[in-house]
PDB file of N, CA and C in Angstrom:
ATOM      1  N   ILE X  18      -1.755  17.943   0.959  1.00  0.00           N
ATOM      2  CA  ILE X  18      -1.308  16.572   1.054  1.00  0.00           C
ATOM      3  C   ILE X  18      -0.089  16.529   1.948  1.00  0.00           C
ATOM      4  N   ARG X  19      -0.101  15.611   2.862  1.00  0.00           N
ATOM      5  CA  ARG X  19       1.038  15.428   3.755  1.00  0.00           C
ATOM      6  C   ARG X  19       1.917  14.325   3.191  1.00  0.00           C
ATOM      7  N   ILE X  20       3.164  14.623   2.927  1.00  0.00           N
ATOM      8  CA  ILE X  20       4.094  13.641   2.386  1.00  0.00           C
ATOM      9  C   ILE X  20       4.988  13.150   3.511  1.00  0.00           C
ATOM     10  N   VAL X  21       4.956  11.843   3.760  1.00  0.00           N
ATOM     11  CA  VAL X  21       5.795  11.236   4.790  1.00  0.00           C
ATOM     12  C   VAL X  21       7.160  10.982   4.168  1.00  0.00           C
ATOM     13  N   LYS X  22       8.150  11.766   4.567  1.00  0.00           N
ATOM     14  CA  LYS X  22       9.461  11.676   3.926  1.00  0.00           C
ATOM     15  C   LYS X  22      10.324  10.564   4.489  1.00  0.00           C
ATOM     16  N   GLU X  23      10.218  10.296   5.781  1.00  0.00           N
ATOM     17  CA  GLU X  23      11.043   9.237   6.352  1.00  0.00           C
ATOM     18  C   GLU X  23      10.507   7.880   5.927  1.00  0.00           C
ATOM     19  N   ASN X  24      11.365   6.893   5.972  1.00  0.00           N
ATOM     20  CA  ASN X  24      10.959   5.542   5.612  1.00  0.00           C
ATOM     21  C   ASN X  24      10.082   4.990   6.728  1.00  0.00           C
ATOM     22  N   ALA X  25       8.799   5.221   6.637  1.00  0.00           N
ATOM     23  CA  ALA X  25       7.850   4.914   7.706  1.00  0.00           C
ATOM     24  C   ALA X  25       7.670   3.421   7.927  1.00  0.00           C
ATOM     25  N   SER X  26       7.574   2.642   6.881  1.00  0.00           N
ATOM     26  CA  SER X  26       7.310   1.218   7.012  1.00  0.00           C
ATOM     27  C   SER X  26       7.584   0.542   5.678  1.00  0.00           C
ATOM     28  N   PRO X  27       8.100  -0.687   5.712  1.00  0.00           N
ATOM     29  CA  PRO X  27       8.278  -1.411   4.451  1.00  0.00           C
ATOM     30  C   PRO X  27       6.942  -1.811   3.829  1.00  0.00           C
ATOM     31  N   ASN X  28       5.845  -1.642   4.577  1.00  0.00           N
ATOM     32  CA  ASN X  28       4.526  -1.989   4.076  1.00  0.00           C
ATOM     33  C   ASN X  28       3.800  -0.809   3.444  1.00  0.00           C
ATOM     34  N   LEU X  29       4.488   0.305   3.260  1.00  0.00           N
ATOM     35  CA  LEU X  29       3.856   1.487   2.663  1.00  0.00           C
ATOM     36  C   LEU X  29       4.454   1.808   1.311  1.00  0.00           C
ATOM     37  N   MET X  30       3.587   2.164   0.378  1.00  0.00           N
ATOM     38  CA  MET X  30       4.034   2.754  -0.872  1.00  0.00           C
ATOM     39  C   MET X  30       4.232   4.231  -0.557  1.00  0.00           C
ATOM     40  N   HIS X  31       5.427   4.701  -0.690  1.00  0.00           N
ATOM     41  CA  HIS X  31       5.719   6.064  -0.280  1.00  0.00           C
ATOM     42  C   HIS X  31       5.327   7.084  -1.348  1.00  0.00           C
ATOM     43  N   LEU X  32       4.672   8.121  -0.900  1.00  0.00           N
ATOM     44  CA  LEU X  32       4.309   9.240  -1.756  1.00  0.00           C
ATOM     45  C   LEU X  32       5.518  10.159  -1.828  1.00  0.00           C
ATOM     46  N   ARG X  33       6.097  10.306  -3.008  1.00  0.00           N
ATOM     47  CA  ARG X  33       7.317  11.106  -3.184  1.00  0.00           C
ATOM     48  C   ARG X  33       7.022  12.565  -3.517  1.00  0.00           C
ATOM     49  N   ALA X  34       5.924  12.793  -4.235  1.00  0.00           N
ATOM     50  CA  ALA X  34       5.558  14.165  -4.600  1.00  0.00           C
ATOM     51  C   ALA X  34       4.098  14.178  -5.021  1.00  0.00           C
ATOM     52  N   ALA X  35       3.485  15.345  -4.923  1.00  0.00           N
ATOM     53  CA  ALA X  35       2.098  15.505  -5.356  1.00  0.00           C
ATOM     54  C   ALA X  35       1.958  16.881  -5.998  1.00  0.00           C
ATOM     55  N   TYR X  36       1.243  16.910  -7.100  1.00  0.00           N
ATOM     56  CA  TYR X  36       1.059  18.153  -7.841  1.00  0.00           C
ATOM     57  C   TYR X  36      -0.405  18.298  -8.214  1.00  0.00           C
ATOM     58  N   LYS X  37      -0.875  19.513  -8.229  1.00  0.00           N
ATOM     59  CA  LYS X  37      -2.218  19.783  -8.719  1.00  0.00           C
ATOM     60  C   LYS X  37      -2.071  20.584 -10.008  1.00  0.00           C
ATOM     61  N   VAL X  38      -2.560  19.997 -11.100  1.00  0.00           N
ATOM     62  CA  VAL X  38      -2.469  20.620 -12.413  1.00  0.00           C
ATOM     63  C   VAL X  38      -3.856  20.584 -13.037  1.00  0.00           C
ATOM     64  N   ALA X  39      -4.367  21.738 -13.382  1.00  0.00           N
ATOM     65  CA  ALA X  39      -5.688  21.848 -14.009  1.00  0.00           C
ATOM     66  C   ALA X  39      -6.749  21.106 -13.194  1.00  0.00           C
ATOM     67  N   ASN X  40      -6.740  21.347 -11.896  1.00  0.00           N
ATOM     68  CA  ASN X  40      -7.693  20.737 -10.956  1.00  0.00           C
ATOM     69  C   ASN X  40      -7.623  19.219 -10.890  1.00  0.00           C
ATOM     70  N   LYS X  41      -6.503  18.633 -11.315  1.00  0.00           N
ATOM     71  CA  LYS X  41      -6.293  17.195 -11.188  1.00  0.00           C
ATOM     72  C   LYS X  41      -5.078  16.964 -10.313  1.00  0.00           C
ATOM     73  N   LEU X  42      -5.176  15.965  -9.443  1.00  0.00           N
ATOM     74  CA  LEU X  42      -4.084  15.633  -8.545  1.00  0.00           C
ATOM     75  C   LEU X  42      -3.218  14.553  -9.183  1.00  0.00           C
ATOM     76  N   TRP X  43      -1.923  14.814  -9.259  1.00  0.00           N
ATOM     77  CA  TRP X  43      -0.946  13.860  -9.784  1.00  0.00           C
ATOM     78  C   TRP X  43      -0.010  13.480  -8.645  1.00  0.00           C
ATOM     79  N   MET X  44       0.161  12.179  -8.411  1.00  0.00           N
ATOM     80  CA  MET X  44       1.013  11.722  -7.326  1.00  0.00           C
ATOM     81  C   MET X  44       2.157  10.873  -7.876  1.00  0.00           C
ATOM     82  N   VAL X  45       3.327  11.052  -7.294  1.00  0.00           N
ATOM     83  CA  VAL X  45       4.501  10.257  -7.645  1.00  0.00           C
ATOM     84  C   VAL X  45       4.782   9.344  -6.460  1.00  0.00           C
ATOM     85  N   THR X  46       4.756   8.036  -6.710  1.00  0.00           N
ATOM     86  CA  THR X  46       4.951   7.046  -5.647  1.00  0.00           C
ATOM     87  C   THR X  46       6.084   6.098  -6.026  1.00  0.00           C
ATOM     88  N   ASP X  47       6.434   5.237  -5.079  1.00  0.00           N
ATOM     89  CA  ASP X  47       7.389   4.167  -5.357  1.00  0.00           C
ATOM     90  C   ASP X  47       6.827   3.246  -6.435  1.00  0.00           C
ATOM     91  N   TRP X  48       7.728   2.619  -7.189  1.00  0.00           N
ATOM     92  CA  TRP X  48       7.329   1.568  -8.122  1.00  0.00           C
ATOM     93  C   TRP X  48       7.253   0.264  -7.336  1.00  0.00           C
ATOM     94  N   ILE X  49       6.146  -0.449  -7.460  1.00  0.00           N
ATOM     95  CA  ILE X  49       5.971  -1.722  -6.783  1.00  0.00           C
ATOM     96  C   ILE X  49       5.947  -2.818  -7.852  1.00  0.00           C
ATOM     97  N   ASP X  50       6.916  -3.732  -7.777  1.00  0.00           N
ATOM     98  CA  ASP X  50       7.016  -4.824  -8.741  1.00  0.00           C
ATOM     99  C   ASP X  50       6.136  -5.976  -8.267  1.00  0.00           C
ATOM    100  N   GLY X  51       4.929  -6.034  -8.782  1.00  0.00           N
ATOM    101  CA  GLY X  51       3.986  -7.069  -8.378  1.00  0.00           C
ATOM    102  C   GLY X  51       2.589  -6.724  -8.865  1.00  0.00           C
ATOM    103  N   GLY X  52       1.604  -7.214  -8.156  1.00  0.00           N
ATOM    104  CA  GLY X  52       0.216  -6.963  -8.527  1.00  0.00           C
ATOM    105  C   GLY X  52      -0.620  -6.673  -7.301  1.00  0.00           C
ATOM    106  N   THR X  53      -1.895  -6.458  -7.526  1.00  0.00           N
ATOM    107  CA  THR X  53      -2.776  -6.120  -6.411  1.00  0.00           C
ATOM    108  C   THR X  53      -3.317  -7.388  -5.749  1.00  0.00           C
ATOM    109  N   LEU X  54      -3.763  -7.215  -4.525  1.00  0.00           N
ATOM    110  CA  LEU X  54      -4.423  -8.306  -3.814  1.00  0.00           C
ATOM    111  C   LEU X  54      -5.686  -8.722  -4.563  1.00  0.00           C
ATOM    112  N   LYS X  55      -6.387  -7.776  -5.136  1.00  0.00           N
ATOM    113  CA  LYS X  55      -7.597  -8.082  -5.903  1.00  0.00           C
ATOM    114  C   LYS X  55      -7.269  -9.027  -7.066  1.00  0.00           C
ATOM    115  N   GLU X  56      -6.178  -8.730  -7.773  1.00  0.00           N
ATOM    116  CA  GLU X  56      -5.771  -9.594  -8.890  1.00  0.00           C
ATOM    117  C   GLU X  56      -5.394 -10.984  -8.403  1.00  0.00           C
ATOM    118  N   ALA X  57      -4.683 -11.060  -7.283  1.00  0.00           N
ATOM    119  CA  ALA X  57      -4.254 -12.353  -6.745  1.00  0.00           C
ATOM    120  C   ALA X  57      -5.456 -13.189  -6.289  1.00  0.00           C
ATOM    121  N   LEU X  58      -6.437 -12.533  -5.679  1.00  0.00           N
ATOM    122  CA  LEU X  58      -7.624 -13.248  -5.214  1.00  0.00           C
ATOM    123  C   LEU X  58      -8.444 -13.815  -6.374  1.00  0.00           C
ATOM    124  N   ALA X  59      -8.375 -13.175  -7.529  1.00  0.00           N
ATOM    125  CA  ALA X  59      -9.108 -13.655  -8.699  1.00  0.00           C
ATOM    126  C   ALA X  59      -8.464 -14.917  -9.284  1.00  0.00           C
ATOM    127  N   LEU X  60      -7.188 -15.149  -8.960  1.00  0.00           N
ATOM    128  CA  LEU X  60      -6.479 -16.293  -9.518  1.00  0.00           C
ATOM    129  C   LEU X  60      -6.681 -17.583  -8.728  1.00  0.00           C
ATOM    130  N   ARG X  61      -6.790 -17.441  -7.389  1.00  0.00           N
ATOM    131  CA  ARG X  61      -6.904 -18.643  -6.566  1.00  0.00           C
ATOM    132  C   ARG X  61      -7.356 -18.262  -5.165  1.00  0.00           C
ATOM    133  N   PRO X  62      -7.929 -19.217  -4.443  1.00  0.00           N
ATOM    134  CA  PRO X  62      -8.253 -18.935  -3.038  1.00  0.00           C
ATOM    135  C   PRO X  62      -6.977 -18.940  -2.204  1.00  0.00           C
ATOM    136  N   PHE X  63      -6.959 -18.178  -1.142  1.00  0.00           N
ATOM    137  CA  PHE X  63      -5.812 -18.120  -0.242  1.00  0.00           C
ATOM    138  C   PHE X  63      -6.067 -19.022   0.952  1.00  0.00           C
ATOM    139  N   ILE X  64      -4.993 -19.613   1.478  1.00  0.00           N
ATOM    140  CA  ILE X  64      -5.134 -20.422   2.684  1.00  0.00           C
ATOM    141  C   ILE X  64      -5.081 -19.498   3.903  1.00  0.00           C
ATOM    142  N   GLU X  65      -5.497 -20.029   5.042  1.00  0.00           N
ATOM    143  CA  GLU X  65      -5.609 -19.221   6.259  1.00  0.00           C
ATOM    144  C   GLU X  65      -4.301 -18.527   6.627  1.00  0.00           C
ATOM    145  N   ASP X  66      -3.174 -19.214   6.544  1.00  0.00           N
ATOM    146  CA  ASP X  66      -1.885 -18.598   6.898  1.00  0.00           C
ATOM    147  C   ASP X  66      -1.562 -17.397   5.999  1.00  0.00           C
ATOM    148  N   GLU X  67      -1.882 -17.503   4.712  1.00  0.00           N
ATOM    149  CA  GLU X  67      -1.650 -16.386   3.788  1.00  0.00           C
ATOM    150  C   GLU X  67      -2.533 -15.197   4.144  1.00  0.00           C
ATOM    151  N   ILE X  68      -3.783 -15.461   4.464  1.00  0.00           N
ATOM    152  CA  ILE X  68      -4.733 -14.404   4.822  1.00  0.00           C
ATOM    153  C   ILE X  68      -4.254 -13.670   6.073  1.00  0.00           C
ATOM    154  N   LEU X  69      -3.831 -14.433   7.074  1.00  0.00           N
ATOM    155  CA  LEU X  69      -3.345 -13.819   8.316  1.00  0.00           C
ATOM    156  C   LEU X  69      -2.080 -13.013   8.083  1.00  0.00           C
ATOM    157  N   TYR X  70      -1.171 -13.517   7.253  1.00  0.00           N
ATOM    158  CA  TYR X  70       0.061 -12.788   6.928  1.00  0.00           C
ATOM    159  C   TYR X  70      -0.269 -11.451   6.253  1.00  0.00           C
ATOM    160  N   ILE X  71      -1.126 -11.484   5.247  1.00  0.00           N
ATOM    161  CA  ILE X  71      -1.488 -10.261   4.517  1.00  0.00           C
ATOM    162  C   ILE X  71      -2.167  -9.268   5.448  1.00  0.00           C
ATOM    163  N   ALA X  72      -3.103  -9.733   6.252  1.00  0.00           N
ATOM    164  CA  ALA X  72      -3.807  -8.845   7.189  1.00  0.00           C
ATOM    165  C   ALA X  72      -2.835  -8.204   8.166  1.00  0.00           C
ATOM    166  N   ARG X  73      -1.904  -8.981   8.704  1.00  0.00           N
ATOM    167  CA  ARG X  73      -0.919  -8.463   9.656  1.00  0.00           C
ATOM    168  C   ARG X  73      -0.032  -7.388   9.005  1.00  0.00           C
ATOM    169  N   GLU X  74       0.395  -7.636   7.777  1.00  0.00           N
ATOM    170  CA  GLU X  74       1.253  -6.684   7.078  1.00  0.00           C
ATOM    171  C   GLU X  74       0.500  -5.383   6.752  1.00  0.00           C
ATOM    172  N   VAL X  75      -0.749  -5.510   6.319  1.00  0.00           N
ATOM    173  CA  VAL X  75      -1.564  -4.315   6.044  1.00  0.00           C
ATOM    174  C   VAL X  75      -1.742  -3.502   7.322  1.00  0.00           C
ATOM    175  N   LEU X  76      -2.041  -4.188   8.418  1.00  0.00           N
ATOM    176  CA  LEU X  76      -2.243  -3.485   9.688  1.00  0.00           C
ATOM    177  C   LEU X  76      -0.958  -2.814  10.177  1.00  0.00           C
ATOM    178  N   GLN X  77       0.195  -3.422   9.935  1.00  0.00           N
ATOM    179  CA  GLN X  77       1.463  -2.776  10.321  1.00  0.00           C
ATOM    180  C   GLN X  77       1.677  -1.492   9.530  1.00  0.00           C
ATOM    181  N   GLY X  78       1.360  -1.519   8.247  1.00  0.00           N
ATOM    182  CA  GLY X  78       1.473  -0.312   7.432  1.00  0.00           C
ATOM    183  C   GLY X  78       0.515   0.774   7.898  1.00  0.00           C
ATOM    184  N   LEU X  79      -0.724   0.395   8.182  1.00  0.00           N
ATOM    185  CA  LEU X  79      -1.710   1.370   8.659  1.00  0.00           C
ATOM    186  C   LEU X  79      -1.317   1.933  10.022  1.00  0.00           C
ATOM    187  N   ASP X  80      -0.783   1.091  10.888  1.00  0.00           N
ATOM    188  CA  ASP X  80      -0.330   1.553  12.199  1.00  0.00           C
ATOM    189  C   ASP X  80       0.763   2.607  12.051  1.00  0.00           C
ATOM    190  N   SER X  81       1.673   2.374  11.119  1.00  0.00           N
ATOM    191  CA  SER X  81       2.741   3.340  10.872  1.00  0.00           C
ATOM    192  C   SER X  81       2.175   4.684  10.398  1.00  0.00           C
ATOM    193  N   LEU X  82       1.196   4.633   9.524  1.00  0.00           N
ATOM    194  CA  LEU X  82       0.547   5.870   9.061  1.00  0.00           C
ATOM    195  C   LEU X  82      -0.162   6.585  10.199  1.00  0.00           C
ATOM    196  N   HIS X  83      -0.948   5.837  10.947  1.00  0.00           N
ATOM    197  CA  HIS X  83      -1.751   6.440  12.017  1.00  0.00           C
ATOM    198  C   HIS X  83      -0.880   7.076  13.084  1.00  0.00           C
ATOM    199  N   LYS X  84       0.277   6.494  13.361  1.00  0.00           N
ATOM    200  CA  LYS X  84       1.205   7.088  14.338  1.00  0.00           C
ATOM    201  C   LYS X  84       1.735   8.440  13.870  1.00  0.00           C
ATOM    202  N   ARG X  85       1.662   8.691  12.575  1.00  0.00           N
ATOM    203  CA  ARG X  85       2.099   9.974  11.996  1.00  0.00           C
ATOM    204  C   ARG X  85       0.929  10.902  11.697  1.00  0.00           C
ATOM    205  N   GLY X  86      -0.269  10.502  12.126  1.00  0.00           N
ATOM    206  CA  GLY X  86      -1.444  11.344  11.942  1.00  0.00           C
ATOM    207  C   GLY X  86      -2.033  11.309  10.546  1.00  0.00           C
ATOM    208  N   VAL X  87      -1.757  10.238   9.797  1.00  0.00           N
ATOM    209  CA  VAL X  87      -2.255  10.119   8.429  1.00  0.00           C
ATOM    210  C   VAL X  87      -3.293   8.999   8.376  1.00  0.00           C
ATOM    211  N   ALA X  88      -4.409   9.259   7.701  1.00  0.00           N
ATOM    212  CA  ALA X  88      -5.438   8.241   7.492  1.00  0.00           C
ATOM    213  C   ALA X  88      -5.504   7.906   6.004  1.00  0.00           C
ATOM    214  N   HIS X  89      -5.522   6.632   5.664  1.00  0.00           N
ATOM    215  CA  HIS X  89      -5.537   6.215   4.254  1.00  0.00           C
ATOM    216  C   HIS X  89      -6.892   6.466   3.617  1.00  0.00           C
ATOM    217  N   ARG X  90      -7.962   6.071   4.227  1.00  0.00           N
ATOM    218  CA  ARG X  90      -9.342   6.309   3.822  1.00  0.00           C
ATOM    219  C   ARG X  90      -9.825   5.500   2.625  1.00  0.00           C
ATOM    220  N   ASP X  91      -9.027   4.594   2.084  1.00  0.00           N
ATOM    221  CA  ASP X  91      -9.501   3.807   0.939  1.00  0.00           C
ATOM    222  C   ASP X  91      -8.827   2.430   0.920  1.00  0.00           C
ATOM    223  N   ILE X  92      -8.995   1.694   2.011  1.00  0.00           N
ATOM    224  CA  ILE X  92      -8.387   0.364   2.105  1.00  0.00           C
ATOM    225  C   ILE X  92      -9.302  -0.637   1.413  1.00  0.00           C
ATOM    226  N   LYS X  93      -8.757  -1.285   0.395  1.00  0.00           N
ATOM    227  CA  LYS X  93      -9.502  -2.309  -0.346  1.00  0.00           C
ATOM    228  C   LYS X  93      -8.488  -3.163  -1.103  1.00  0.00           C
ATOM    229  N   PRO X  94      -8.880  -4.357  -1.553  1.00  0.00           N
ATOM    230  CA  PRO X  94      -7.931  -5.256  -2.215  1.00  0.00           C
ATOM    231  C   PRO X  94      -7.210  -4.649  -3.427  1.00  0.00           C
ATOM    232  N   SER X  95      -7.845  -3.743  -4.131  1.00  0.00           N
ATOM    233  CA  SER X  95      -7.173  -3.145  -5.291  1.00  0.00           C
ATOM    234  C   SER X  95      -6.136  -2.096  -4.884  1.00  0.00           C
ATOM    235  N   ASN X  96      -6.097  -1.725  -3.593  1.00  0.00           N
ATOM    236  CA  ASN X  96      -5.090  -0.782  -3.098  1.00  0.00           C
ATOM    237  C   ASN X  96      -4.029  -1.461  -2.236  1.00  0.00           C
ATOM    238  N   VAL X  97      -4.050  -2.783  -2.177  1.00  0.00           N
ATOM    239  CA  VAL X  97      -3.024  -3.547  -1.469  1.00  0.00           C
ATOM    240  C   VAL X  97      -2.190  -4.254  -2.532  1.00  0.00           C
ATOM    241  N   MET X  98      -0.885  -4.030  -2.498  1.00  0.00           N
ATOM    242  CA  MET X  98       0.008  -4.628  -3.486  1.00  0.00           C
ATOM    243  C   MET X  98       0.749  -5.817  -2.868  1.00  0.00           C
ATOM    244  N   LEU X  99       0.949  -6.851  -3.677  1.00  0.00           N
ATOM    245  CA  LEU X  99       1.755  -8.009  -3.298  1.00  0.00           C
ATOM    246  C   LEU X  99       2.962  -8.026  -4.229  1.00  0.00           C
ATOM    247  N   THR X 100       4.143  -7.856  -3.654  1.00  0.00           N
ATOM    248  CA  THR X 100       5.348  -7.804  -4.495  1.00  0.00           C
ATOM    249  C   THR X 100       5.764  -9.218  -4.906  1.00  0.00           C
ATOM    250  N   ARG X 101       6.587  -9.278  -5.900  1.00  0.00           N
ATOM    251  CA  ARG X 101       7.076 -10.577  -6.390  1.00  0.00           C
ATOM    252  C   ARG X 101       7.920 -11.296  -5.335  1.00  0.00           C
ATOM    253  N   ASP X 102       8.538 -10.523  -4.422  1.00  0.00           N
ATOM    254  CA  ASP X 102       9.368 -11.144  -3.382  1.00  0.00           C
ATOM    255  C   ASP X 102       8.600 -11.379  -2.090  1.00  0.00           C
ATOM    256  N   GLY X 103       7.256 -11.244  -2.121  1.00  0.00           N
ATOM    257  CA  GLY X 103       6.429 -11.626  -0.981  1.00  0.00           C
ATOM    258  C   GLY X 103       6.058 -10.527  -0.004  1.00  0.00           C
ATOM    259  N   ARG X 104       6.452  -9.280  -0.278  1.00  0.00           N
ATOM    260  CA  ARG X 104       6.053  -8.192   0.613  1.00  0.00           C
ATOM    261  C   ARG X 104       4.622  -7.776   0.330  1.00  0.00           C
ATOM    262  N   VAL X 105       3.983  -7.226   1.367  1.00  0.00           N
ATOM    263  CA  VAL X 105       2.636  -6.664   1.253  1.00  0.00           C
ATOM    264  C   VAL X 105       2.780  -5.161   1.428  1.00  0.00           C
ATOM    265  N   VAL X 106       2.317  -4.412   0.437  1.00  0.00           N
ATOM    266  CA  VAL X 106       2.446  -2.946   0.474  1.00  0.00           C
ATOM    267  C   VAL X 106       1.066  -2.331   0.306  1.00  0.00           C
TER     268      VAL X 106
END
C-alpha cells in the first residue's frame, strides 16, 4: 500500500496507516464529519449546480491521486463523502 504523506488535496481522505493482521487489511484514515453521497442522494434529488460542484471536487481529488501514481479503483457514491461544512471528499 502506498501512503500519500503530504497533504495532496482537500478532496482526499488521507490514509494515515495500513496494517495486515491475520490476512485482513486494516486502514487508518482521517475522520470525516458528514455522510456519503449515496446517503445524501437517498434523501433528495440534487440540482444541476450541486451535481457539477460534486463532480468537479471528486475529479480534483482523483487528479491529485493520479499525479502521484495512485489509482482509487472504487469510485462510487458510497465512497464519496460530503462534510457538514460542504466539502466533497
